[in-house]
Coordinates of N, CA, C and O in Angstrom, one line a residue:
M1 N -3.7 16.6 -0.3 CA -2.5 16.2 0.3 C -2.6 16.3 1.8 O -3.1 17.3 2.3
K2 N -2.3 15.2 2.5 CA -2.4 15.2 3.9 C -1.0 14.9 4.5 O -0.4 13.9 4.3
A3 N -0.5 15.9 5.2 CA 0.8 15.8 5.9 C 0.7 14.9 7.2 O -0.4 14.8 7.7
P4 N 1.8 14.4 7.6 CA 1.7 13.5 8.8 C 1.1 14.2 10.0 O 0.5 13.5 10.9
W5 N 1.3 15.5 10.2 CA 0.8 16.2 11.3 C -0.6 16.8 11.2 O -1.2 17.3 12.1
D6 N -1.2 16.6 10.0 CA -2.5 17.1 9.7 C -3.6 16.2 10.3 O -3.6 15.0 10.1
T7 N -4.4 16.8 11.1 CA -5.5 16.0 11.8 C -6.8 16.1 11.1 O -7.8 15.4 11.6
S8 N -6.9 16.8 10.0 CA -8.2 16.8 9.2 C -8.4 15.5 8.5 O -7.5 14.6 8.4
E9 N -9.6 15.3 8.1 CA -9.9 14.0 7.4 C -9.2 13.8 6.1 O -8.7 12.7 5.8
R10 N -9.1 14.8 5.3 CA -8.5 14.7 4.0 C -7.3 15.5 3.7 O -6.6 15.4 2.7
G11 N -6.9 16.5 4.6 CA -5.8 17.3 4.3 C -6.2 18.5 3.5 O -7.3 19.0 3.4
S12 N -5.2 19.1 2.7 CA -5.4 20.3 2.0 C -5.6 20.0 0.5 O -5.0 19.1 -0.1
Y13 N -6.6 20.8 -0.1 CA -6.8 20.7 -1.5 C -5.6 21.3 -2.3 O -5.2 22.4 -1.9
I14 N -5.1 20.7 -3.3 CA -4.0 21.2 -4.0 C -4.5 21.8 -5.3 O -4.2 23.0 -5.6
E15 N -5.1 21.0 -6.2 CA -5.6 21.6 -7.5 C -6.5 20.6 -8.1 O -6.6 19.4 -7.7
G16 N -7.3 21.1 -9.1 CA -8.2 20.3 -9.8 C -8.0 20.3 -11.3 O -7.3 21.2 -11.8
D17 N -8.5 19.3 -12.0 CA -8.4 19.2 -13.5 C -9.7 18.7 -14.0 O -10.1 17.6 -13.7
S18 N -10.4 19.6 -14.7 CA -11.8 19.2 -15.2 C -11.7 18.3 -16.4 O -12.7 17.7 -16.8
G19 N -10.6 18.2 -17.1 CA -10.4 17.3 -18.2 C -11.2 17.7 -19.4 O -11.8 18.8 -19.4
D20 N -11.3 16.9 -20.4 CA -12.0 17.2 -21.6 C -13.1 16.2 -22.0 O -13.7 16.2 -23.0
G21 N -13.4 15.3 -21.0 CA -14.4 14.3 -21.3 C -13.8 13.0 -21.8 O -14.5 12.0 -21.7
T22 N -12.6 13.0 -22.2 CA -12.0 11.8 -22.7 C -10.6 11.5 -22.1 O -10.1 10.4 -22.2
T23 N -10.1 12.5 -21.4 CA -8.8 12.4 -20.7 C -8.8 11.3 -19.6 O -9.8 11.3 -18.8
T24 N -7.8 10.5 -19.5 CA -7.7 9.5 -18.5 C -6.5 9.7 -17.5 O -6.3 8.9 -16.7
E25 N -5.8 10.8 -17.7 CA -4.7 11.1 -16.9 C -4.7 12.6 -16.4 O -5.3 13.4 -17.1
A26 N -4.1 12.8 -15.3 CA -4.0 14.2 -14.8 C -2.7 14.3 -14.0 O -2.2 13.3 -13.5
T27 N -2.2 15.5 -13.9 CA -1.0 15.7 -13.1 C -1.2 16.8 -12.1 O -2.1 17.6 -12.3
F28 N -0.3 16.9 -11.1 CA -0.4 18.0 -10.1 C 1.0 18.2 -9.6 O 1.9 17.3 -9.8
S29 N 1.3 19.3 -9.0 CA 2.6 19.7 -8.5 C 2.5 20.1 -7.0 O 1.5 20.7 -6.7
Y30 N 3.4 19.6 -6.2 CA 3.4 19.9 -4.8 C 4.9 20.0 -4.4 O 5.7 19.1 -4.7
T31 N 5.2 21.0 -3.6 CA 6.6 21.1 -3.0 C 6.5 20.7 -1.6 O 5.8 21.4 -0.8
F32 N 7.2 19.7 -1.3 CA 7.2 19.2 0.1 C 8.0 20.2 1.0 O 9.0 20.7 0.5
P33 N 7.6 20.5 2.2 CA 8.3 21.4 3.1 C 9.6 20.8 3.5 O 9.8 19.6 3.6
S34 N 10.6 21.6 3.7 CA 11.9 21.1 4.0 C 12.1 21.1 5.5 O 11.3 21.7 6.3
G35 N 13.2 20.4 6.0 CA 13.4 20.3 7.4 C 13.1 19.0 8.0 O 12.1 18.3 7.5
A36 N 13.9 18.5 8.9 CA 13.7 17.2 9.5 C 12.4 17.0 10.2 O 11.8 15.9 10.2
M37 N 11.8 18.1 10.7 CA 10.5 17.9 11.3 C 9.3 17.7 10.3 O 8.2 17.4 10.7
N38 N 9.6 17.9 9.0 CA 8.6 17.7 8.0 C 8.7 16.4 7.3 O 8.5 16.3 6.1
T39 N 9.1 15.4 8.0 CA 9.2 14.0 7.4 C 8.1 13.1 7.8 O 7.3 13.4 8.6
G40 N 8.0 12.0 7.1 CA 6.9 11.1 7.3 C 6.1 10.7 6.1 O 6.6 11.0 5.0
D41 N 5.0 10.1 6.3 CA 4.2 9.7 5.2 C 3.1 10.7 4.8 O 2.3 11.1 5.6
F42 N 3.2 11.3 3.6 CA 2.3 12.2 3.1 C 1.3 11.4 2.2 O 1.7 10.6 1.4
L43 N 0.0 11.6 2.5 CA -1.0 10.9 1.7 C -1.6 11.8 0.6 O -2.0 12.9 0.8
I44 N -1.6 11.3 -0.6 CA -2.1 12.0 -1.8 C -3.3 11.2 -2.2 O -3.3 10.0 -2.6
T45 N -4.5 11.9 -2.2 CA -5.7 11.3 -2.5 C -6.3 11.9 -3.8 O -6.4 13.2 -3.8
A46 N -6.5 11.1 -4.8 CA -7.1 11.6 -6.1 C -8.6 11.3 -6.0 O -8.9 10.1 -5.8
V47 N -9.4 12.2 -6.3 CA -10.9 12.0 -6.3 C -11.3 12.2 -7.8 O -11.1 13.3 -8.4
I48 N -11.8 11.2 -8.4 CA -12.3 11.2 -9.8 C -13.8 11.2 -9.8 O -14.4 10.3 -9.3
A49 N -14.3 12.2 -10.4 CA -15.8 12.3 -10.5 C -16.2 12.2 -12.0 O -15.6 12.9 -12.9
R50 N -17.0 11.3 -12.3 CA -17.5 11.1 -13.7 C -18.9 11.7 -13.8 O -19.9 11.3 -13.2
W51 N -18.9 12.8 -14.6 CA -20.1 13.6 -14.7 C -21.3 12.8 -15.4 O -22.4 13.1 -15.2
S52 N -20.9 11.9 -16.3 CA -22.0 11.2 -17.1 C -23.0 10.5 -16.2 O -24.1 10.4 -16.5
D53 N -22.5 9.9 -15.1 CA -23.4 9.2 -14.2 C -23.3 9.6 -12.7 O -23.8 9.0 -11.8
M54 N -22.5 10.7 -12.5 CA -22.3 11.3 -11.2 C -21.6 10.4 -10.2 O -21.8 10.5 -9.0
S55 N -20.9 9.4 -10.7 CA -20.2 8.5 -9.8 C -18.8 9.1 -9.4 O -18.3 10.1 -10.0
E56 N -18.3 8.6 -8.3 CA -17.0 9.2 -7.8 C -16.2 8.1 -7.3 O -16.6 7.1 -6.7
Y57 N -14.9 8.2 -7.6 CA -13.9 7.2 -7.2 C -12.7 7.9 -6.5 O -12.4 9.0 -6.8
E58 N -12.1 7.1 -5.6 CA -10.9 7.7 -4.9 C -9.7 6.7 -5.0 O -9.9 5.5 -5.0
E59 N -8.6 7.3 -5.1 CA -7.3 6.5 -5.0 C -6.4 7.2 -4.1 O -6.2 8.5 -4.2
T60 N -5.8 6.6 -3.1 CA -4.8 7.2 -2.2 C -3.4 6.6 -2.4 O -3.3 5.4 -2.4
Y61 N -2.5 7.5 -2.4 CA -1.1 7.1 -2.6 C -0.3 7.6 -1.4 O -0.6 8.7 -0.9
T62 N 0.8 7.0 -1.1 CA 1.7 7.4 0.0 C 3.0 7.9 -0.5 O 3.7 7.1 -1.3
A63 N 3.5 9.1 -0.2 CA 4.8 9.5 -0.5 C 5.6 9.7 0.8 O 5.2 10.5 1.7
T64 N 6.6 8.9 1.0 CA 7.4 8.9 2.3 C 8.5 9.9 2.1 O 9.3 9.7 1.2
V65 N 8.6 10.9 3.0 CA 9.6 11.9 2.9 C 10.6 11.7 4.1 O 10.1 11.6 5.3
S66 N 11.9 11.7 3.8 CA 12.8 11.5 4.9 C 13.9 12.6 4.8 O 14.1 13.1 3.7
S67 N 14.6 12.9 5.8 CA 15.7 13.9 5.8 C 17.0 13.1 5.6 O 17.1 11.9 6.0
E68 N 18.0 13.8 5.0 CA 19.3 13.1 4.8 C 20.3 13.5 5.8 O 20.2 14.5 6.4

């Protein structure tokens, strides 16, 4: 998870799921910080590693947080 103010390349690690070798879905939970200064585009990057051939794939999603 990379917050708008985070200057690192990837942001913070949230959690991992090693799966069972056949699973094609995973879930994670994250609580967005509150307050108007914590708004903007948060980037969620999923890194998928396939152990059978040591390949790795990435998908990045954007969650836009705004204050009311």
